[in-house]
PDB file of C-alpha atoms in Angstrom:
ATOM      1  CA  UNK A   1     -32.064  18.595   9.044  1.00  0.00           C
ATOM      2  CA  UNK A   2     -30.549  16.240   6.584  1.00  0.00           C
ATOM      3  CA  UNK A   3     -29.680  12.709   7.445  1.00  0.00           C
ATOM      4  CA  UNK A   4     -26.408  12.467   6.607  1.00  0.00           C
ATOM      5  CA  UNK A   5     -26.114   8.860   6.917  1.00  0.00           C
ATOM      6  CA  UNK A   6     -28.714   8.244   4.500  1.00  0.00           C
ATOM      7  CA  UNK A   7     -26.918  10.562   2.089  1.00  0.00           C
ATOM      8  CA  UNK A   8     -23.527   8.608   2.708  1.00  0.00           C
ATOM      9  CA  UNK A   9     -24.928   5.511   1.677  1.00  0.00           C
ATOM     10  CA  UNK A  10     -26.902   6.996  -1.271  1.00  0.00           C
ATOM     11  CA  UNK A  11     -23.796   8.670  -2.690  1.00  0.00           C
ATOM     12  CA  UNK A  12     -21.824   5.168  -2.191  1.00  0.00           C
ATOM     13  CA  UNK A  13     -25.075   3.083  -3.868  1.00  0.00           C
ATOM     14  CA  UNK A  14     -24.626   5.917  -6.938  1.00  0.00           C
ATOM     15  CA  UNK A  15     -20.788   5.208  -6.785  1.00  0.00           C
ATOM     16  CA  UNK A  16     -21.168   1.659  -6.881  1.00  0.00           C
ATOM     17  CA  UNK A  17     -22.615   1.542 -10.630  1.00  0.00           C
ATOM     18  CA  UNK A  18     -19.703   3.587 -11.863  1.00  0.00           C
ATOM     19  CA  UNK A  19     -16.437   2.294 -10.569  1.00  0.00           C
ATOM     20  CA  UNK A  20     -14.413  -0.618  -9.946  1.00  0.00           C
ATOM     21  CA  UNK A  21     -14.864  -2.887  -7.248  1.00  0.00           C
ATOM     22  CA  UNK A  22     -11.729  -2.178  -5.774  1.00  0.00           C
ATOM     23  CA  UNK A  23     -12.390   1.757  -5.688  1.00  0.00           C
ATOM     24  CA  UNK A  24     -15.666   1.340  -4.497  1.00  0.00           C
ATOM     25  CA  UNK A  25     -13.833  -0.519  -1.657  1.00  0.00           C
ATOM     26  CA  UNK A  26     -11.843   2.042  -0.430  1.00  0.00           C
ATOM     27  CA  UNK A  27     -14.715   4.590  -0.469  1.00  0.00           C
ATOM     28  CA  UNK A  28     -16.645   2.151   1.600  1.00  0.00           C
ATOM     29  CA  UNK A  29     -14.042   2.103   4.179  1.00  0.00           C
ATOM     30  CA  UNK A  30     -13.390   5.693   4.513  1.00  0.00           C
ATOM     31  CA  UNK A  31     -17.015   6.272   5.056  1.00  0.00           C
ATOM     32  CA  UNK A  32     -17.202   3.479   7.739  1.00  0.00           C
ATOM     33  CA  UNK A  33     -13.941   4.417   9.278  1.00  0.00           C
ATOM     34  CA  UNK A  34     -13.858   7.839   9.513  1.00  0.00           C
ATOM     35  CA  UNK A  35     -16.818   9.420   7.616  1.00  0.00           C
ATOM     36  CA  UNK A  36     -19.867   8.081   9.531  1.00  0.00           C
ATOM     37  CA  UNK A  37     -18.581   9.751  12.869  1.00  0.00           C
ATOM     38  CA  UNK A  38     -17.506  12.890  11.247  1.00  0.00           C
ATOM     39  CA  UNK A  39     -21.028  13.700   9.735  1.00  0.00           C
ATOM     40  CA  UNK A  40     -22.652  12.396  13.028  1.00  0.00           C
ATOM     41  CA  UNK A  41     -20.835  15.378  14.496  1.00  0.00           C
ATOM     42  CA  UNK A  42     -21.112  17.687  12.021  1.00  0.00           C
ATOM     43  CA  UNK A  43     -24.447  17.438   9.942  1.00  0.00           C
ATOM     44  CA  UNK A  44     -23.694  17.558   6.317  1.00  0.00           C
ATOM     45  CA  UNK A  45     -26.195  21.024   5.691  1.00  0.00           C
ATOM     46  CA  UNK A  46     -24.324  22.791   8.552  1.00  0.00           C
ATOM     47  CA  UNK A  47     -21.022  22.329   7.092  1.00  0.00           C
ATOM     48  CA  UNK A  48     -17.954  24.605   5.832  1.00  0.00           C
ATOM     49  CA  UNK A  49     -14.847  24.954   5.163  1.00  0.00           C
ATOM     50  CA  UNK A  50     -13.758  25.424   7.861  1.00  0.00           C
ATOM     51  CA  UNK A  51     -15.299  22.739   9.852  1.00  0.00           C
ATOM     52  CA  UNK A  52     -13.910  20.035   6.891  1.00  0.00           C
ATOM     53  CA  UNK A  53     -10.219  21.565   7.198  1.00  0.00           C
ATOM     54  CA  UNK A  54      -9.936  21.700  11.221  1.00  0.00           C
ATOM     55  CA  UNK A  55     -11.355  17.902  11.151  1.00  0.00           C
ATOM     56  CA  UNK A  56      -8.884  17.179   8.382  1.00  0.00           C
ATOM     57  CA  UNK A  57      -5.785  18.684  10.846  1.00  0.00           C
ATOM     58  CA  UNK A  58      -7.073  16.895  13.719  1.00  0.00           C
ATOM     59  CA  UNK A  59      -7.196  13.571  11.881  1.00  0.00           C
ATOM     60  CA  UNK A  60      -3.265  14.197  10.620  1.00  0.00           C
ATOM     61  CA  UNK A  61      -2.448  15.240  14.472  1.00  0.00           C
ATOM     62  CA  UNK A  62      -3.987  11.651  15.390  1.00  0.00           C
ATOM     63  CA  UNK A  63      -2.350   9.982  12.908  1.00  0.00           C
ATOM     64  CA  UNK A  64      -3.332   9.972   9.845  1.00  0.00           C
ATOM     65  CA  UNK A  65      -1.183   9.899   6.979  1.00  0.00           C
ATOM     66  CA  UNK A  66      -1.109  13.185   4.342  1.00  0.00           C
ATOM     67  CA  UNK A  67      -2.153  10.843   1.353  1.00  0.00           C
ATOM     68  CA  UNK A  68      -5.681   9.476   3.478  1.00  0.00           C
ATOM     69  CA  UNK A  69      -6.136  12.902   4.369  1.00  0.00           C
ATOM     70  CA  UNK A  70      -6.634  14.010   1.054  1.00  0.00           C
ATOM     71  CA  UNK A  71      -8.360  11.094  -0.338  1.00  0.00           C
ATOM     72  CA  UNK A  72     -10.603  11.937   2.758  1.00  0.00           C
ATOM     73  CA  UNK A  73     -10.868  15.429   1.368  1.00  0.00           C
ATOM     74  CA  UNK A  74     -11.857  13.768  -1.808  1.00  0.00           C
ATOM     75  CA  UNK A  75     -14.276  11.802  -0.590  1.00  0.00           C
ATOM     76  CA  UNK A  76     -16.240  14.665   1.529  1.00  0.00           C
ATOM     77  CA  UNK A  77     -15.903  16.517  -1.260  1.00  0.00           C
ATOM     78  CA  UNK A  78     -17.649  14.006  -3.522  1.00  0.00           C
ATOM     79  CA  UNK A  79     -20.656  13.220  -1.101  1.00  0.00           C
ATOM     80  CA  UNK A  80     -21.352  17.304  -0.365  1.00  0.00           C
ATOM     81  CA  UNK A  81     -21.216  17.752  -4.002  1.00  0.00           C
ATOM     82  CA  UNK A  82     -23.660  14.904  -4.562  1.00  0.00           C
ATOM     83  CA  UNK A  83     -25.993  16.562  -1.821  1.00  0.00           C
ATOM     84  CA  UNK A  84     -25.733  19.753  -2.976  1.00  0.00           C
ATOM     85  CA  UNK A  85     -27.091  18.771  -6.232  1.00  0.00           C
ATOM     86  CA  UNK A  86     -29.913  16.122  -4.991  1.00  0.00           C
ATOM     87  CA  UNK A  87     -30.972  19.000  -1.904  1.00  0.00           C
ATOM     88  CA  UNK A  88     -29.837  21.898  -3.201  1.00  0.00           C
ATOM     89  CA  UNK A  89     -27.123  22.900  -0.169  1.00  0.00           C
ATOM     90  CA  UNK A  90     -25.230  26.035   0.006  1.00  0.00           C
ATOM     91  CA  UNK A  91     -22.118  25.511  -2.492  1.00  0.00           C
ATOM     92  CA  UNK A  92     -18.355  25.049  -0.785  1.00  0.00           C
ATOM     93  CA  UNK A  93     -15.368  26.115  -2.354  1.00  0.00           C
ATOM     94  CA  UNK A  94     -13.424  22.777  -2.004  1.00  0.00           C
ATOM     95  CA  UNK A  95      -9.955  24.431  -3.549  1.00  0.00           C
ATOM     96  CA  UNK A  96     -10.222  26.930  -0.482  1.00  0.00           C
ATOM     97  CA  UNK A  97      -9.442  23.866   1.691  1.00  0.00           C
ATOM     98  CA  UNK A  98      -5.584  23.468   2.116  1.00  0.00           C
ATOM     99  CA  UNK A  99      -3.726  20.451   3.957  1.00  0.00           C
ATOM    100  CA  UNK A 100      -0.464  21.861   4.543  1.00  0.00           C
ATOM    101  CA  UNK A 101       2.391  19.248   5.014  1.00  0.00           C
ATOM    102  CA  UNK A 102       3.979  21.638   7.068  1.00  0.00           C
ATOM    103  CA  UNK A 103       1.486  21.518   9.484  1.00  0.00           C
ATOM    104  CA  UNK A 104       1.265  17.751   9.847  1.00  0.00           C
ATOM    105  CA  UNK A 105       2.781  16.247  12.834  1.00  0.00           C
ATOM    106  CA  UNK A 106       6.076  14.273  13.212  1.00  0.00           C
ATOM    107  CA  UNK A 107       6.352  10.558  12.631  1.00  0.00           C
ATOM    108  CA  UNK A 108       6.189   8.566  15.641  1.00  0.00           C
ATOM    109  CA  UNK A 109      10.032   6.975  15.217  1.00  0.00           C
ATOM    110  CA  UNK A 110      11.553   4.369  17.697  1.00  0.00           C
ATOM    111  CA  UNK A 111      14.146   5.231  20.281  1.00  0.00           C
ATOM    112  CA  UNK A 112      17.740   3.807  20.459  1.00  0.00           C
ATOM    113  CA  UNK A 113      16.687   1.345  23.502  1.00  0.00           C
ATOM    114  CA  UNK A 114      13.013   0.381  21.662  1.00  0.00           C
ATOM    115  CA  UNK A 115      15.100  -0.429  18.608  1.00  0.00           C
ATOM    116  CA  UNK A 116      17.923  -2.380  20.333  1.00  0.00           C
ATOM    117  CA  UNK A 117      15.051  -4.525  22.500  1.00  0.00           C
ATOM    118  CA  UNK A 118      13.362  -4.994  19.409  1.00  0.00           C
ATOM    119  CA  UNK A 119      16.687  -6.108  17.337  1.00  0.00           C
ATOM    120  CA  UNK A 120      17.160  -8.441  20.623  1.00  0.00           C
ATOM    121  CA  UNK A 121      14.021  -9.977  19.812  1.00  0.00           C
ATOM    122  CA  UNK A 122      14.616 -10.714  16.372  1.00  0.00           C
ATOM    123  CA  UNK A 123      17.942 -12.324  17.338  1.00  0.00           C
ATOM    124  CA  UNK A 124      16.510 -14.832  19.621  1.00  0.00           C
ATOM    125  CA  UNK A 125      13.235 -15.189  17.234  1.00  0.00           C
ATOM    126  CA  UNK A 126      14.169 -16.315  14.313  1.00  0.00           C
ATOM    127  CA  UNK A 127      10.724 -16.464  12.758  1.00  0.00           C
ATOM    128  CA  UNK A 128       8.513 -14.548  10.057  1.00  0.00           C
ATOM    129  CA  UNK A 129       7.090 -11.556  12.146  1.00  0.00           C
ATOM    130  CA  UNK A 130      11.377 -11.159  12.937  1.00  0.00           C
ATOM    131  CA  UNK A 131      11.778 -11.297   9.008  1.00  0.00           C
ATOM    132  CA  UNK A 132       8.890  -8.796   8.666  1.00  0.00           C
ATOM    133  CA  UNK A 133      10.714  -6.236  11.568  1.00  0.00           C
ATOM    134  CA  UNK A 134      14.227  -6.415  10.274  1.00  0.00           C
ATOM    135  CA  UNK A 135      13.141  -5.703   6.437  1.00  0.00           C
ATOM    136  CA  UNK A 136      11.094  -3.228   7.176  1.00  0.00           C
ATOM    137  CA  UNK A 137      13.519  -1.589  10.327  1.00  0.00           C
ATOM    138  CA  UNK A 138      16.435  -1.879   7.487  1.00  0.00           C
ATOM    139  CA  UNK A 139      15.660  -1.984   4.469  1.00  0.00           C
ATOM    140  CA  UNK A 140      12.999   0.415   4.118  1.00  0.00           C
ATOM    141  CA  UNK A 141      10.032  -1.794   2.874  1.00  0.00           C
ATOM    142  CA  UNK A 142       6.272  -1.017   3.290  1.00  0.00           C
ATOM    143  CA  UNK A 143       4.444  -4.373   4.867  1.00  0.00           C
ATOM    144  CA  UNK A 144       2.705  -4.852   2.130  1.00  0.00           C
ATOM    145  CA  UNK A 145       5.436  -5.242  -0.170  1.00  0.00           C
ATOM    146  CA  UNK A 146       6.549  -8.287   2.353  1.00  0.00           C
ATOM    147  CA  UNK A 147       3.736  -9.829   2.022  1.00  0.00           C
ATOM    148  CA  UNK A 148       4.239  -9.982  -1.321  1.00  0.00           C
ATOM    149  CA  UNK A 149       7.444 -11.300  -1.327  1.00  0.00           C
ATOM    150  CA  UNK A 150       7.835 -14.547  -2.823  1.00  0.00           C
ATOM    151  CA  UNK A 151      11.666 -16.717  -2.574  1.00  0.00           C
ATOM    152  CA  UNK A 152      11.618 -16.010  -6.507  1.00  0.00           C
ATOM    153  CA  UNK A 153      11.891 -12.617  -5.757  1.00  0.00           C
ATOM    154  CA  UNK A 154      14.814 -12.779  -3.539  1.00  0.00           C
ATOM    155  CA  UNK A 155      18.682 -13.361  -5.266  1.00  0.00           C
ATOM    156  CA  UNK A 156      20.605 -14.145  -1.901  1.00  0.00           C
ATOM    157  CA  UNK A 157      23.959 -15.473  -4.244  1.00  0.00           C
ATOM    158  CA  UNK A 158      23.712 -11.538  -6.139  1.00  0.00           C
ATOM    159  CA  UNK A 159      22.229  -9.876  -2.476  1.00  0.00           C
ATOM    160  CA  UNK A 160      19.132  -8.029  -3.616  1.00  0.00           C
ATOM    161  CA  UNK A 161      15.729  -8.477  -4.029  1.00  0.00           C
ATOM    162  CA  UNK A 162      12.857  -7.457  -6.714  1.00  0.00           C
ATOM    163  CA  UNK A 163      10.270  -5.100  -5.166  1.00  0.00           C
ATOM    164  CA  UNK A 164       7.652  -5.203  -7.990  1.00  0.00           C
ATOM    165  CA  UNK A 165       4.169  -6.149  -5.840  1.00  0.00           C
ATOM    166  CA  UNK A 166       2.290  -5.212  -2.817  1.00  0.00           C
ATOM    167  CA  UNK A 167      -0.662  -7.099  -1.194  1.00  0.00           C
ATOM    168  CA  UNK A 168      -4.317  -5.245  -1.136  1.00  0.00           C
ATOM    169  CA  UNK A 169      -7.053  -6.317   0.478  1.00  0.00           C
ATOM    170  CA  UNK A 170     -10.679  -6.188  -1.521  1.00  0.00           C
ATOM    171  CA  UNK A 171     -14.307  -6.940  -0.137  1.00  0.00           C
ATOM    172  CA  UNK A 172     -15.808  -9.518  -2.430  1.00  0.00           C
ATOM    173  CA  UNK A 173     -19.670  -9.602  -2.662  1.00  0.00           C
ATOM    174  CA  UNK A 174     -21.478 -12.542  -4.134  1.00  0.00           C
ATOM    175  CA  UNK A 175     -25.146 -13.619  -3.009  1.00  0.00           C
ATOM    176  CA  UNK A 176     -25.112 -11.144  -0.245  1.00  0.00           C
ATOM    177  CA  UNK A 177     -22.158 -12.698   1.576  1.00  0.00           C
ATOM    178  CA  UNK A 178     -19.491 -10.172   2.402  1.00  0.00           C
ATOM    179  CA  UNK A 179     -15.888 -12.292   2.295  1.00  0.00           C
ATOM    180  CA  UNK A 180     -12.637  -9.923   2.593  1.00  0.00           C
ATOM    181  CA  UNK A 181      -9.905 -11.359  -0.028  1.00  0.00           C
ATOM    182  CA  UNK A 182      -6.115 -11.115  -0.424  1.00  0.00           C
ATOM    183  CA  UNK A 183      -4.568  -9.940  -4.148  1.00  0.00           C
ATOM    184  CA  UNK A 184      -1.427  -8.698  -5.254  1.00  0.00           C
ATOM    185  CA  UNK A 185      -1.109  -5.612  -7.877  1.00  0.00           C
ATOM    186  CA  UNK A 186       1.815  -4.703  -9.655  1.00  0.00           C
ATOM    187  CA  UNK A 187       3.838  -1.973  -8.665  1.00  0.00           C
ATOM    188  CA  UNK A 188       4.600   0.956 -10.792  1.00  0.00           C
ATOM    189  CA  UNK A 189       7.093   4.158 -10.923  1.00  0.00           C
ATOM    190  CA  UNK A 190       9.807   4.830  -8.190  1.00  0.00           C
ATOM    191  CA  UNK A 191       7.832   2.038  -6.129  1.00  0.00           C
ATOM    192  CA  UNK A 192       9.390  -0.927  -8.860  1.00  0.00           C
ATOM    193  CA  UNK A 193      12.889  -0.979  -7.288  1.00  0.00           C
ATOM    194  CA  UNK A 194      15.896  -3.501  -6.148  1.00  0.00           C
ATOM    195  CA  UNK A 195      16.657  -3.761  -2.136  1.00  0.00           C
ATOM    196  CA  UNK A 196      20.642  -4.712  -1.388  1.00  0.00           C
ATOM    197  CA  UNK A 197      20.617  -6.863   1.135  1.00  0.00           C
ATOM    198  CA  UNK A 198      23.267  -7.015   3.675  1.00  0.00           C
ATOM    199  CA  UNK A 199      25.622  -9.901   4.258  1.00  0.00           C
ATOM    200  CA  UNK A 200      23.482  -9.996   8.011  1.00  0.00           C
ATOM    201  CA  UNK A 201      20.169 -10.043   6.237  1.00  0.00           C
ATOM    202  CA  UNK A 202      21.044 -12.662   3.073  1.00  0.00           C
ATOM    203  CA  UNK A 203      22.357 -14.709   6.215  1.00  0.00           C
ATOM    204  CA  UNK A 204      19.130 -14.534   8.433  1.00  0.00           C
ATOM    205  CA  UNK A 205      16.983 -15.377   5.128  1.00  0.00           C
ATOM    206  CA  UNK A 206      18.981 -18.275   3.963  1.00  0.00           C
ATOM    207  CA  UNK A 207      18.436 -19.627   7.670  1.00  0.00           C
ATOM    208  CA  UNK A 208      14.464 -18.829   7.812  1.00  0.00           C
ATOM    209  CA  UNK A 209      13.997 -19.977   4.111  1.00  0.00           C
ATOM    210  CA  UNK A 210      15.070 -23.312   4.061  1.00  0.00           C
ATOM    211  CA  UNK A 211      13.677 -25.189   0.518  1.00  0.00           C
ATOM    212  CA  UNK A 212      13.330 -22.853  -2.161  1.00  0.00           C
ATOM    213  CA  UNK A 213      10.546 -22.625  -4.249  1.00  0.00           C
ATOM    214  CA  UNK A 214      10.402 -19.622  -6.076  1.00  0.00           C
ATOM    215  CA  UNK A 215       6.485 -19.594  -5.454  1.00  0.00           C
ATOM    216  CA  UNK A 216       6.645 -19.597  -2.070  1.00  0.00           C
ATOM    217  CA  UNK A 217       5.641 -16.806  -0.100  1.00  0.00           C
ATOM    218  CA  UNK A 218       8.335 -15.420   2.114  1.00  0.00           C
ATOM    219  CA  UNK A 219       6.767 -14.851   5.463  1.00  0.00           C
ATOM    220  CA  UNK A 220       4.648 -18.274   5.493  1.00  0.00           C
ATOM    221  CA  UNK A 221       6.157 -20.410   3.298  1.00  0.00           C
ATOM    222  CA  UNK A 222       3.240 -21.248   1.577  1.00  0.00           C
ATOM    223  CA  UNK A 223       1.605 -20.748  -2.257  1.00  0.00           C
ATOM    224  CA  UNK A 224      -1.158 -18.402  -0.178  1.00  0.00           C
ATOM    225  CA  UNK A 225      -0.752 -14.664   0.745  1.00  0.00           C
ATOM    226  CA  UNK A 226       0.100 -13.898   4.452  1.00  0.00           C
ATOM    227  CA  UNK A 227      -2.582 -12.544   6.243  1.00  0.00           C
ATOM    228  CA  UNK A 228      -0.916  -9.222   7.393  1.00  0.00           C
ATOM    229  CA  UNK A 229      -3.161  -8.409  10.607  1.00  0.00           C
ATOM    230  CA  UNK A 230      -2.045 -11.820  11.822  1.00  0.00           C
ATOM    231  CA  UNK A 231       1.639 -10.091  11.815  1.00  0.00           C
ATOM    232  CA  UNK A 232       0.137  -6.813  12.273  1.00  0.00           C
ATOM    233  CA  UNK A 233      -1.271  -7.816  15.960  1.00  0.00           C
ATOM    234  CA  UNK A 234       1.729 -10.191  16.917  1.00  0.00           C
ATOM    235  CA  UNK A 235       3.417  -6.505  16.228  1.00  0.00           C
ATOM    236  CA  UNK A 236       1.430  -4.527  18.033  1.00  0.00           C
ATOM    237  CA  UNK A 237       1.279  -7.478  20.876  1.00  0.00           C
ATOM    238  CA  UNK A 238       5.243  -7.086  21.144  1.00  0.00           C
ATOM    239  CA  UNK A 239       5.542  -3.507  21.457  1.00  0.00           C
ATOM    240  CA  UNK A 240       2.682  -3.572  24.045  1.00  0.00           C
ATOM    241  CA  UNK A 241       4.690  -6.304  26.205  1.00  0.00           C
ATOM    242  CA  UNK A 242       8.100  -3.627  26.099  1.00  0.00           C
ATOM    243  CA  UNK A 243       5.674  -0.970  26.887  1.00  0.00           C
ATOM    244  CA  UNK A 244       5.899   1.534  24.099  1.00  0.00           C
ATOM    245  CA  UNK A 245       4.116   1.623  20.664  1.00  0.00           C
ATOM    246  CA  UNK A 246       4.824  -0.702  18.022  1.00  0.00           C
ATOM    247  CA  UNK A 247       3.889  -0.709  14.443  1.00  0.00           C
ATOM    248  CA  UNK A 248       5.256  -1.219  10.270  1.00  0.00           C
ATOM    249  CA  UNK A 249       4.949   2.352  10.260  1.00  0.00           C
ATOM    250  CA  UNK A 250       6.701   3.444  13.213  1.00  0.00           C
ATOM    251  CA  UNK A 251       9.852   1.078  11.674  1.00  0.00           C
ATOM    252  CA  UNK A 252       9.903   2.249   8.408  1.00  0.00           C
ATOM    253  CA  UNK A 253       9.521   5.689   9.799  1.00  0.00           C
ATOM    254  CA  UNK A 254      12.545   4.856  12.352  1.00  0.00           C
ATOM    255  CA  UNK A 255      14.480   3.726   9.124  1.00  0.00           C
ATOM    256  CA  UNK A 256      13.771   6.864   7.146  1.00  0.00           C
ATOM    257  CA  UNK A 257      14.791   8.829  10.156  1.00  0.00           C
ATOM    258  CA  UNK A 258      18.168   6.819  10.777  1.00  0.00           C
ATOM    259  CA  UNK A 259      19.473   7.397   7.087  1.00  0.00           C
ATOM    260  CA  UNK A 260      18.630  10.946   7.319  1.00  0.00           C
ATOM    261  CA  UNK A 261      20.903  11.268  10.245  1.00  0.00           C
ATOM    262  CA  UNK A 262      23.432   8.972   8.775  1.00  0.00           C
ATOM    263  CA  UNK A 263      23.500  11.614   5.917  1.00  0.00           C
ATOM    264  CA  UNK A 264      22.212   9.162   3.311  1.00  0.00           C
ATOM    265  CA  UNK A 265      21.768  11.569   0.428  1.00  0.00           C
ATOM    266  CA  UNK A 266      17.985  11.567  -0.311  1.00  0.00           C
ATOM    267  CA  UNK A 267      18.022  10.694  -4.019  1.00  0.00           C
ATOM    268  CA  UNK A 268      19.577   7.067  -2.732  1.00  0.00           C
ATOM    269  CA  UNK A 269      17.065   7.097   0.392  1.00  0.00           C
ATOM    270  CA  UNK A 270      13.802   7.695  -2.153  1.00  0.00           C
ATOM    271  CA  UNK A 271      14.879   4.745  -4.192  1.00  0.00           C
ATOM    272  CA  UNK A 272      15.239   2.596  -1.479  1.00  0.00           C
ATOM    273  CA  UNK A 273      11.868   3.659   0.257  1.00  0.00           C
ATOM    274  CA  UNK A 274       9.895   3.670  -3.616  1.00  0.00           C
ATOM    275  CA  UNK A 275       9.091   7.243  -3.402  1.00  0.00           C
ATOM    276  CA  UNK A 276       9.514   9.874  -5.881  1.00  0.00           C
ATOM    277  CA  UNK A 277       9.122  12.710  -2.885  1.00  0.00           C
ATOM    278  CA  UNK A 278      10.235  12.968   0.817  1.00  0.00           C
ATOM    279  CA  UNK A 279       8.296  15.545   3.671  1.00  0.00           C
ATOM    280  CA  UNK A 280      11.292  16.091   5.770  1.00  0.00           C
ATOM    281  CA  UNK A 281      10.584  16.533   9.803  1.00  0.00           C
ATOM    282  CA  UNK A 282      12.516  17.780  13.025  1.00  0.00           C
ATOM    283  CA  UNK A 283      11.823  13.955  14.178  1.00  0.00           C
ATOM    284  CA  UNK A 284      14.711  13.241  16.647  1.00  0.00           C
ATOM    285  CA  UNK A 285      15.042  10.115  18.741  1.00  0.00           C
ATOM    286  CA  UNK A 286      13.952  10.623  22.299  1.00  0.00           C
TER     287      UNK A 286
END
């Protein structure tokens, strides 16, 4: 039997040589995060189709977001193709392997009494991880694109704000020290948009903000990224203290979820999410 392991890391040391850093990054992590175990369960010479596609499924039902599912596809793909060449393994026919959107479970949203107790908190805590919540429970934003937020990019006098960055987060390796860095990259397509901001909203930032400085950064105040786990945990930490789940996702999926029931037409509600397609669910509030 093949080590499989082994192979992973072979494949990744050939992918190395060939793309950028920040590429090879993300194949790195999907290996470490989700690869590893897979082919510790299922031995990359017994493999099939069917095997990749169930895992694939069962990923989604855990989680797991349509776009990582395919770049996992991708990625097995990649490393089975590399093996079959090197140790001659029994072809798969990778265009066989369908991940229906259909299929995929519905988006964890927030109820009316999680998202009142967590608009309560943001009333009394008038802080960044608030600023974070009510941007991203109202206005649609991914976290990342908070991060990147800097007081240039926010017009409180007109009441809008630029989205045109998102932070990403790189492995740097120099002298055999692993460090884990903080960059912005431009955004392109339907994600480049303007946010209106709501009289309630250009009030609660014009409180928060304080001295502008069009460098700042929005969350920390500071000429430095944000760190998002930092906000990430303090979160997670909140939700856990109320009792249910908590997470960037689970708000901006409770926002897409409250226009669509508001009958926002959808051409308005992909511009203000930065998409240029929407899967549409059952999803109703428990």
């Amino acid at each position: 039997m093949l080590n499989s392991r082994d192979i992973c890391f072979q494949w990744l040391e050939e992918k190395r040589i060939s793309i950028k850093p920040l590429s090879y990054d993300k194949y790195e992590t999907a290996v470490n995060k989700y690869l590893l175990s897979f082919f510790n369960q299922y031995p990359i010479d017994n493999l099939d189709q069917h095997i990749i596609e169930d895992y694939l499924y069962h990923q989604i039902e855990l989680g797991l977001s349509h776009s990582t599912a395919k770049f996992l596809k991708s990625t097995i793909k990649s490393i089975y193709t590399y093996a079959e060449r090197t140790y001659h393994l029994d072809h798969i026919d990778f265009s066989c392997i369908k991940i229906d959107v259909k299929r995929k479970s519905n988006p964890i949203t927030l109820s009316d009494e999680q998202e009142d107790i967590v608009f309560r908190y943001c009333i009394s805590h008038h802080d960044a991880l608030s600023v974070a919540i009510l941007l991203t429970l109202y206005s649609g934003l991914k976290f990342s694109e908070i991060c990147a937020l800097q007081y240039g990019d926010i017009h409180l006098d007109e009441q809008y704000m630029d989205i045109h960055k998102m932070v990403q987060r790189s492995v740097n390796r120099e002298n055999d020290i692993t460090k884990t860095l903080l960059h912005t990259i431009e955004l392109t397509g339907a994600s480049r948009r303007q946010i209106i901001l709501s009289d309630f909203m250009c009030d609660y930032l014009r409180e928060f903000m304080g001295e502008y400085d069009e460098r700042k950064y929005l969350l920390n105040g500071t000429y430095r990224l944000p760190d998002q786990r930092t906000y990430q945990n303090k979160l997670k930490q909140l939700g856990n203290q109320n009792g249910f789940e908590l997470t960037f996702l689970i708000l901006r999926n409770t926002f897409k979820e409250n226009c669509i029931k508001n009958n926002v037409d959808m051409k308005t509600l992909m511009t203000m999410l930065g998409v240029s397609n929407i899967v549409f669910t059952n999803n109703q509030k428990k």
